[in-house]
Short mmCIF file of C-alpha atoms and ligand atoms in Angstrom, two decimals:
data_model
loop_
_atom_site.label_atom_id
_atom_site.label_comp_id
_atom_site.label_asym_id
_atom_site.label_seq_id
_atom_site.Cartn_x
_atom_site.Cartn_y
_atom_site.Cartn_z
CA UNK A 80 3.40 -85.72 -16.13
CA UNK A 81 1.36 -85.50 -13.27
CA UNK A 82 -2.24 -86.28 -13.51
CA UNK A 83 -2.48 -81.99 -12.26
CA UNK A 84 0.25 -80.99 -14.31
CA UNK A 85 -1.40 -82.89 -17.53
CA UNK A 86 -4.96 -80.98 -16.56
CA UNK A 87 -2.97 -77.98 -16.39
CA UNK A 88 -1.93 -78.47 -20.09
CA UNK A 89 -4.68 -79.77 -21.43
CA UNK A 90 -6.55 -76.30 -19.97
CA UNK A 91 -3.92 -74.41 -21.46
CA UNK A 92 -4.09 -75.50 -25.12
CA UNK A 93 -7.52 -76.28 -25.03
CA UNK A 94 -7.47 -71.86 -24.05
CA UNK A 95 -5.28 -71.30 -26.09
CA UNK A 96 -7.46 -73.18 -29.30
CA UNK A 97 -10.31 -70.76 -28.17
CA UNK A 98 -8.30 -67.78 -29.82
CA UNK A 99 -9.68 -65.61 -32.61
CA UNK A 100 -9.20 -67.54 -36.40
CA UNK A 101 -6.13 -65.53 -37.90
CA UNK A 102 -3.07 -66.35 -35.32
CA UNK A 103 -1.62 -63.44 -33.67
CA UNK A 104 2.05 -64.80 -35.74
CA UNK A 105 4.21 -62.29 -34.52
CA UNK A 106 3.46 -63.09 -30.70
CA UNK A 107 4.14 -66.56 -31.10
CA UNK A 108 8.33 -66.22 -31.92
CA UNK A 109 10.28 -68.94 -32.89
CA UNK A 110 8.83 -71.61 -31.06
CA UNK A 111 8.40 -75.19 -32.13
CA UNK A 112 5.81 -76.34 -34.38
CA UNK A 113 3.02 -78.43 -31.65
CA UNK A 114 0.99 -81.07 -33.54
CA UNK A 115 -2.91 -81.14 -31.81
CA UNK A 116 -2.84 -83.12 -29.19
CA UNK A 117 -4.65 -86.26 -29.72
CA UNK A 118 -7.14 -85.99 -26.57
CA UNK A 119 -8.95 -82.36 -27.42
CA UNK A 120 -11.76 -82.80 -29.26
CA UNK A 121 -11.95 -80.09 -31.90
CA UNK A 122 -15.82 -79.36 -32.65
CA UNK A 123 -14.55 -75.67 -33.51
CA UNK A 124 -13.48 -74.79 -37.42
CA UNK A 125 -15.90 -77.16 -38.82
CA UNK A 126 -13.47 -79.32 -39.97
CA UNK A 127 -13.56 -82.82 -41.11
CA UNK A 128 -12.81 -85.66 -38.15
CA UNK A 129 -11.72 -87.87 -41.50
CA UNK A 130 -8.58 -85.74 -42.47
CA UNK A 131 -7.11 -86.27 -46.48
CA UNK A 132 -8.32 -88.87 -47.95
CA UNK A 133 -6.04 -92.04 -47.86
CA UNK A 134 -5.70 -91.82 -51.38
CA UNK A 135 -5.25 -87.96 -51.12
CA UNK A 136 -2.11 -88.30 -48.84
CA UNK A 137 -0.38 -90.62 -51.10
CA UNK A 138 -0.82 -88.32 -53.79
CA UNK A 139 0.45 -85.58 -52.04
CA UNK A 140 3.19 -86.76 -50.69
CA UNK A 141 4.18 -87.80 -54.39
CA UNK A 142 3.53 -84.17 -54.86
CA UNK A 143 5.98 -83.21 -52.24
CA UNK A 144 8.39 -84.99 -53.76
CA UNK A 145 8.01 -82.72 -57.23
CA UNK A 146 7.51 -79.37 -55.34
CA UNK A 147 10.28 -77.77 -56.47
CA UNK A 148 8.75 -77.13 -59.76
CA UNK A 149 6.36 -74.97 -61.30
CA UNK A 150 3.92 -77.08 -61.69
CA UNK A 151 0.64 -75.60 -63.58
CA UNK A 152 -0.23 -78.74 -66.15
CA UNK A 153 -1.50 -80.77 -63.04
CA UNK A 154 -3.75 -77.67 -61.70
CA UNK A 155 -4.93 -77.17 -65.62
CA UNK A 156 -5.78 -81.41 -65.31
CA UNK A 157 -7.00 -81.01 -62.11
CA UNK A 158 -9.83 -77.79 -62.70
CA UNK A 159 -10.68 -80.21 -66.13
CA UNK A 160 -11.56 -83.07 -63.65
CA UNK A 161 -13.31 -80.77 -61.68
CA UNK A 162 -15.41 -79.54 -64.67
CA UNK A 163 -15.97 -82.33 -66.30
CA UNK A 164 -16.80 -84.30 -63.09
CA UNK A 165 -20.12 -80.86 -62.38
CA UNK A 166 -20.65 -81.11 -66.26
CA UNK A 167 -19.45 -77.31 -66.36
CA UNK A 168 -17.14 -75.66 -69.09
CA UNK A 169 -13.86 -75.51 -68.13
CA UNK A 170 -13.10 -72.08 -68.61
CA UNK A 171 -16.39 -71.38 -66.01
CA UNK A 172 -13.53 -73.15 -63.03
CA UNK A 173 -11.00 -71.22 -61.45
CA UNK A 174 -8.97 -72.91 -58.18
CA UNK A 175 -7.40 -70.64 -55.19
CA UNK A 176 -5.47 -71.46 -51.87
CA UNK A 177 -8.73 -71.52 -50.43
CA UNK A 178 -12.35 -70.74 -50.96
CA UNK A 179 -11.58 -67.96 -48.23
CA UNK A 180 -9.29 -66.27 -51.31
CA UNK A 181 -11.59 -66.44 -53.72
CA UNK A 182 -13.88 -65.07 -51.78
CA UNK A 183 -12.00 -61.87 -51.16
CA UNK A 184 -11.22 -61.44 -54.41
CA UNK A 185 -14.89 -61.37 -55.13
CA UNK A 186 -15.12 -58.59 -52.61
CA UNK A 187 -12.33 -56.54 -53.46
CA UNK A 188 -14.02 -56.59 -57.05
CA UNK A 189 -17.65 -55.87 -56.79
CA UNK A 190 -17.51 -54.21 -53.17
CA UNK A 191 -16.47 -50.68 -51.85
CA UNK A 192 -18.45 -48.30 -53.39
CA UNK A 193 -21.21 -50.30 -53.22
CA UNK A 194 -22.41 -52.52 -50.19
CA UNK A 195 -22.41 -55.90 -49.40
CA UNK A 196 -25.91 -57.28 -48.07
CA UNK A 197 -25.34 -60.98 -46.36
CA UNK A 198 -27.40 -62.82 -43.53
CA UNK A 199 -26.99 -62.52 -39.93
CA UNK A 200 -25.50 -65.44 -38.27
CA UNK A 201 -23.07 -66.36 -41.37
CA UNK A 202 -19.78 -66.54 -42.15
CA UNK A 203 -17.97 -63.88 -41.18
CA UNK A 204 -15.91 -63.66 -43.35
CA UNK A 205 -17.65 -61.58 -45.91
CA UNK A 206 -18.58 -58.82 -43.53
CA UNK A 207 -14.67 -58.66 -42.24
CA UNK A 208 -13.70 -58.66 -45.57
CA UNK A 209 -16.17 -56.41 -46.62
CA UNK A 210 -15.31 -53.96 -43.66
CA UNK A 211 -11.58 -53.93 -44.33
CA UNK A 212 -12.58 -52.54 -47.77
CA UNK A 213 -14.55 -50.05 -46.34
CA UNK A 214 -17.92 -50.98 -48.07
CA UNK A 215 -20.92 -50.76 -45.83
CA UNK A 216 -22.53 -53.89 -44.27
CA UNK A 217 -25.91 -55.25 -44.35
CA UNK A 218 -26.64 -57.56 -42.06
CA UNK A 219 -30.18 -58.92 -42.69
CA UNK A 220 -31.24 -61.76 -39.80
CA UNK A 221 -32.34 -65.06 -41.00
CA UNK A 222 -36.01 -66.17 -41.28
CA UNK A 223 -37.70 -68.24 -38.33
CA UNK A 224 -37.14 -71.57 -40.75
CA UNK A 225 -33.50 -70.00 -40.30
CA UNK A 226 -33.33 -69.91 -43.88
CA UNK A 227 -31.97 -66.94 -45.72
CA UNK A 228 -34.49 -64.03 -45.99
CA UNK A 229 -34.42 -63.57 -49.27
CA UNK A 230 -36.95 -60.72 -49.58
CA UNK A 231 -35.63 -58.57 -46.69
CA UNK A 232 -31.90 -59.05 -48.96
CA UNK A 233 -33.05 -57.40 -52.22
CA UNK A 234 -34.76 -54.75 -49.94
CA UNK A 235 -31.31 -53.91 -48.08
CA UNK A 236 -29.74 -52.05 -50.71
CA UNK A 237 -31.62 -51.58 -54.57
CA UNK A 238 -27.81 -50.84 -55.67
CA UNK A 239 -25.77 -53.65 -53.31
CA UNK A 240 -22.88 -54.42 -55.16
CA UNK A 241 -22.37 -57.86 -53.61
CA UNK A 242 -25.05 -60.04 -52.44
CA UNK A 243 -23.79 -63.79 -49.95
CA UNK A 244 -26.00 -66.95 -49.52
CA UNK A 245 -24.27 -69.68 -47.70
CA UNK A 246 -26.12 -72.97 -48.58
CA UNK A 247 -25.84 -74.73 -46.39
CA UNK A 248 -25.19 -71.72 -43.89
CA UNK A 249 -22.96 -71.73 -41.56
CA UNK A 250 -22.98 -71.69 -38.46
CA UNK A 251 -26.44 -72.72 -38.17
CA UNK A 252 -25.73 -75.55 -41.43
CA UNK A 253 -29.39 -74.69 -42.31
CA UNK A 254 -30.64 -74.61 -45.84
CA UNK A 255 -32.86 -72.14 -48.38
CA UNK A 256 -34.53 -72.86 -50.38
CA UNK A 257 -33.82 -73.36 -54.01
CA UNK A 258 -36.59 -70.89 -55.77
CA UNK A 259 -35.65 -68.75 -52.68
CA UNK A 260 -31.73 -68.22 -54.29
CA UNK A 261 -33.10 -68.13 -57.91
CA UNK A 262 -34.99 -65.19 -56.65
CA UNK A 263 -32.20 -63.25 -55.40
CA UNK A 264 -30.14 -63.69 -58.66
CA UNK A 265 -33.26 -62.79 -60.58
CA UNK A 266 -33.72 -59.34 -58.52
CA UNK A 267 -30.26 -58.44 -57.99
CA UNK A 268 -29.71 -55.17 -58.29
CA UNK A 269 -27.92 -54.69 -62.06
CA UNK A 270 -24.00 -54.97 -61.92
CA UNK A 271 -24.40 -57.03 -58.43
CA UNK A 272 -22.71 -60.02 -57.68
CA UNK A 273 -24.48 -62.87 -56.24
CA UNK A 274 -21.98 -65.43 -54.51
CA UNK A 275 -23.48 -68.56 -53.06
CA UNK A 276 -21.18 -70.42 -51.06
CA UNK A 277 -21.61 -74.38 -51.08
CA UNK A 278 -18.60 -74.97 -48.93
CA UNK A 279 -21.27 -77.69 -46.84
CA UNK A 280 -23.33 -78.86 -49.95
CA UNK A 281 -22.18 -82.28 -50.13
CA UNK A 282 -23.42 -83.09 -46.75
CA UNK A 283 -27.43 -81.78 -48.10
CA UNK A 284 -29.61 -83.19 -50.54
CA UNK A 285 -29.70 -79.69 -51.56
CA UNK A 286 -29.64 -79.05 -55.24
CA UNK A 287 -26.53 -77.29 -56.12
CA UNK A 288 -26.23 -73.98 -57.95
CA UNK A 289 -23.20 -74.75 -60.37
CA UNK A 290 -25.90 -74.41 -63.26
CA UNK A 291 -26.76 -70.70 -62.43
CA UNK A 292 -22.79 -70.04 -62.64
CA UNK A 293 -23.06 -70.78 -66.27
CA UNK A 294 -26.27 -69.72 -67.27
CA UNK A 295 -25.89 -65.93 -65.12
CA UNK A 296 -23.18 -63.27 -65.90
CA UNK A 297 -22.72 -62.04 -62.18
CA UNK A 298 -23.40 -65.29 -60.33
CA UNK A 299 -20.53 -66.73 -58.58
CA UNK A 300 -20.45 -70.40 -56.91
CA UNK A 301 -17.39 -71.43 -54.51
CA UNK A 302 -16.98 -75.09 -53.16
CA UNK A 303 -13.71 -75.96 -50.96
CA UNK A 304 -12.00 -78.90 -50.38
CA UNK A 305 -12.01 -78.03 -46.72
CA UNK A 306 -14.96 -79.39 -45.26
CA UNK A 307 -16.15 -83.04 -46.73
CA UNK A 308 -13.13 -83.63 -48.22
CA UNK A 309 -10.68 -83.22 -45.04
CA UNK A 310 -8.14 -80.72 -46.56
CA UNK A 311 -8.61 -77.37 -44.67
CA UNK A 312 -4.68 -77.65 -44.36
CA UNK A 313 -4.13 -78.05 -47.76
CA UNK A 314 -6.00 -75.26 -48.92
CA UNK A 315 -7.87 -75.72 -52.36
CA UNK A 316 -11.28 -73.74 -53.12
CA UNK A 317 -12.91 -73.65 -55.99
CA UNK A 318 -14.37 -70.64 -58.11
CA UNK A 319 -17.08 -71.10 -60.73
CA UNK A 320 -18.96 -68.48 -62.94
CA UNK A 321 -18.73 -66.92 -66.08
CA UNK A 322 -15.11 -66.14 -67.64
CA UNK A 323 -15.24 -62.47 -67.70
CA UNK A 324 -16.25 -62.89 -64.02
CA UNK A 325 -13.32 -65.10 -63.14
CA UNK A 326 -11.13 -62.86 -64.61
CA UNK A 327 -12.25 -59.53 -62.38
CA UNK A 328 -11.43 -62.13 -59.70
CA UNK A 329 -7.91 -63.25 -61.03
CA UNK A 330 -6.82 -60.04 -61.50
CA UNK A 331 -6.93 -59.20 -57.34
CA UNK A 332 -5.42 -63.17 -57.44
CA UNK A 333 -2.26 -62.65 -58.87
CA UNK A 334 -2.15 -65.34 -61.42
CA UNK A 335 -1.62 -67.37 -57.51
CA UNK A 336 -1.97 -71.15 -57.54
CA UNK A 337 -2.64 -73.82 -55.31
CA UNK A 338 0.65 -76.03 -54.19
CA UNK A 339 1.79 -79.16 -56.31
CA UNK A 340 0.56 -81.82 -53.07
CA UNK A 341 -2.38 -79.86 -52.98
CA UNK A 342 -3.06 -80.65 -56.56
CA UNK A 343 -2.49 -83.99 -56.62
CA UNK A 344 -4.59 -84.59 -52.96
CA UNK A 345 -7.74 -82.89 -54.67
CA UNK A 346 -7.13 -85.02 -57.90
CA UNK A 347 -7.20 -88.32 -55.99
CA UNK A 348 -10.02 -87.25 -53.90
CA UNK A 349 -12.33 -86.30 -56.80
CA UNK A 350 -11.29 -89.43 -57.99
CA UNK A 351 -12.82 -92.18 -55.09
CA UNK A 352 -16.40 -92.25 -56.53
CA UNK A 353 -17.27 -93.24 -52.85
CA UNK A 354 -15.81 -90.79 -50.96
CA UNK A 355 -18.14 -88.06 -50.77
CA UNK A 356 -21.10 -90.45 -50.37
CA UNK A 357 -19.73 -92.27 -47.94
CA UNK A 358 -18.58 -89.36 -45.67
CA UNK A 359 -22.02 -87.98 -46.13
CA UNK A 360 -24.05 -91.23 -44.63
CA UNK A 361 -21.29 -90.77 -41.83
CA UNK A 362 -21.75 -87.58 -40.92
CA UNK A 363 -25.25 -87.54 -40.92
CA UNK A 364 -25.72 -90.38 -38.83
CA UNK A 365 -23.28 -88.88 -36.61
CA UNK A 366 -25.44 -85.64 -36.61
CA UNK A 367 -28.92 -87.26 -36.33
CA UNK A 368 -27.37 -89.53 -33.05
CA UNK A 369 -26.04 -86.17 -31.43
CA UNK A 370 -28.89 -83.57 -32.38
CA UNK A 371 -31.56 -86.70 -31.04
CA UNK A 372 -29.67 -87.13 -27.63
CA UNK A 373 -29.67 -83.62 -27.26
CA UNK A 374 -33.27 -83.04 -28.40
CA UNK A 375 -34.09 -85.79 -25.58
CA UNK A 376 -32.48 -83.77 -22.99
CA UNK A 377 -35.25 -80.72 -24.30
CA UNK A 378 -32.71 -78.75 -26.12
CA UNK A 379 -34.22 -76.75 -29.53
CA UNK A 380 -31.48 -77.38 -32.33
CA UNK A 381 -31.12 -76.21 -35.95
CA UNK A 382 -32.27 -78.00 -38.73
CA UNK A 383 -29.13 -78.48 -39.84
CA UNK A 384 -27.71 -80.14 -43.09
CA UNK A 385 -23.77 -79.48 -43.20
CA UNK A 386 -20.89 -80.67 -40.74
CA UNK A 387 -21.72 -78.45 -37.65
CA UNK A 388 -25.49 -77.54 -36.18
CA UNK A 389 -26.37 -75.26 -33.15
CA UNK A 390 -27.79 -75.30 -30.12
CA UNK A 391 -29.71 -72.75 -28.15
CA UNK A 392 -28.85 -73.39 -24.53
CA UNK A 393 -31.79 -70.13 -23.20
CA UNK A 394 -28.48 -67.98 -22.06
CA UNK A 395 -25.11 -67.08 -23.30
CA UNK A 396 -22.89 -69.73 -24.04
CA UNK A 397 -19.45 -68.55 -23.46
CA UNK A 398 -19.37 -70.19 -19.93
CA UNK A 399 -20.42 -73.05 -21.25
CA UNK A 400 -17.57 -72.80 -24.02
CA UNK A 401 -15.46 -72.44 -21.50
CA UNK A 402 -16.23 -75.62 -19.31
CA UNK A 403 -15.74 -78.22 -22.17
CA UNK A 404 -12.67 -76.08 -23.50
CA UNK A 405 -11.70 -76.61 -19.57
CA UNK A 406 -12.37 -80.88 -20.29
CA UNK A 407 -10.79 -81.05 -23.70
CA UNK A 408 -13.80 -80.05 -25.56
CA UNK A 409 -13.93 -77.42 -28.36
CA UNK A 410 -16.76 -75.87 -29.87
CA UNK A 411 -17.25 -73.06 -32.04
CA UNK A 412 -17.22 -68.95 -31.44
CA UNK A 413 -19.89 -67.43 -30.01
CA UNK A 414 -21.68 -65.47 -32.43
CA UNK A 415 -23.04 -61.81 -31.82
CA UNK A 416 -26.44 -62.30 -33.76
CA UNK A 417 -27.71 -65.35 -31.39
CA UNK A 418 -25.38 -65.41 -28.50
CA UNK A 419 -27.87 -68.08 -26.77
CA UNK A 420 -27.08 -70.90 -29.64
CA UNK A 421 -23.80 -72.64 -29.42
CA UNK A 422 -22.26 -73.85 -32.61
CA UNK A 423 -20.73 -77.34 -32.93
CA UNK A 424 -18.72 -79.12 -35.63
CA UNK A 425 -19.94 -82.62 -35.99
CA UNK A 426 -16.54 -84.89 -35.33
CA UNK A 427 -16.73 -88.98 -35.27
CA UNK A 428 -18.90 -90.98 -33.19
CA UNK A 429 -16.07 -90.87 -30.57
CA UNK A 430 -15.92 -87.62 -30.19
CA UNK A 431 -19.60 -86.26 -30.41
CA UNK A 432 -20.20 -89.21 -27.39
CA UNK A 433 -17.22 -86.88 -25.55
CA UNK A 434 -19.44 -84.05 -26.20
CA UNK A 435 -22.55 -85.52 -25.67
CA UNK A 436 -21.18 -86.75 -22.12
CA UNK A 437 -19.91 -83.10 -21.22
CA UNK A 438 -22.23 -81.33 -22.23
CA UNK A 439 -25.11 -83.01 -20.98
CA UNK A 440 -23.37 -83.56 -17.38
CA UNK A 441 -22.11 -79.60 -17.81
CA UNK A 442 -25.61 -78.23 -18.94
CA UNK A 443 -27.41 -78.08 -15.66
CA UNK A 444 -25.40 -75.65 -14.47
CA UNK A 445 -24.19 -74.07 -17.39
CA UNK A 446 -25.73 -70.09 -16.20
CA UNK A 447 -23.49 -70.64 -13.15
CA UNK A 448 -20.44 -71.43 -15.02
CA UNK A 449 -17.64 -69.03 -15.17
C1 LIG B 934 -19.02 -70.74 -45.47
C2 LIG B 934 -17.09 -70.94 -45.77
N1 LIG B 934 -17.35 -70.62 -46.95
C3 LIG B 934 -15.88 -70.72 -46.79
C4 LIG B 934 -14.92 -71.24 -45.96
C5 LIG B 934 -13.64 -71.06 -46.25
O1 LIG B 934 -13.35 -71.93 -46.56
P1 LIG B 934 -11.57 -72.47 -47.22
O2 LIG B 934 -11.12 -73.35 -46.44
O3 LIG B 934 -11.69 -73.33 -48.61
O4 LIG B 934 -11.15 -71.41 -47.51
C6 LIG B 934 -15.12 -71.64 -44.91
C7 LIG B 934 -14.21 -72.11 -43.83
O5 LIG B 934 -14.75 -72.67 -42.72
C8 LIG B 934 -17.04 -71.70 -44.55
O6 LIG B 934 -17.30 -71.97 -43.38
#
């Protein structure tokens, strides 16, 4: 491949990857499946740069061989293991094909006639799912410290059907104090569901809200294997709540269950006692180095404790996103509420080095980029 055609290919592939989160399946035709290019630095979807643990990959391969059958037993085994490791009653745990599915079932069950209160910016699947149900959505700006503004969320609608808290928050990576989350749960309207999304909790030192999902009736905690476990493509989410709440959600899930390779991979991941601590420490080090370099160069970053953070460019980020993509570095989409802040996923050390050198090289000219 010549230098020119190679560069054109990189640019085309990079721009294609700027497409919306949900691919337009119909438009793609029946062409070959392309594997991601090795030289693209993918810091756009808060995925793990490390992928599944080696033990999980081995277990998933074994699961693939046994996939000719409906295998409920292994799913039950996984539910029991998750429950015992997290000190939960086993009937408070349900598995979904991604926590996004559990979230959508929760919205379908609790929102529609009643509104949804969420933060801004936050994980946007909440607002889009609520809008699909024609529910009113109240998007409440984060506080100056980038926490959820619980007082304003409670004041948004005293008849709300769902209040959603993402801790640590996507896209900012920032934390909301435990006391504030407890206040939201204590003061939310009667019959309102509090969803506490802990997709990124493993990267932080924040206390978990899992006990609240056992103590209270209308509290749902969500976990995922997509982030620290590196299994985004395998699709596994966990919903934790009272049996009555889980039954309400399950009615919308239609008793679907998780693919066997995924279940076996998740069991292997949970059985590796070092996985979380190792990945948390690595992420923390790479995040600190990256934000340290950006701050030294004069940029403000969010106080992130996750595998993503935001950096303030002081002007709209879209030109920088495009310029980075042309160099093969993909970063998060633009968040309308924070148009000047770029969301960056924490990749591995080499990827972040590449991001930093391209970002810093481009930044003096960023406002004049096209
Ligand atoms: C806060 C949050 N919740 C849930 C999800 C969805 O995770 P899953 O892959 O388990 O559907 C994401 C994915 O990015 C997320 O950022």
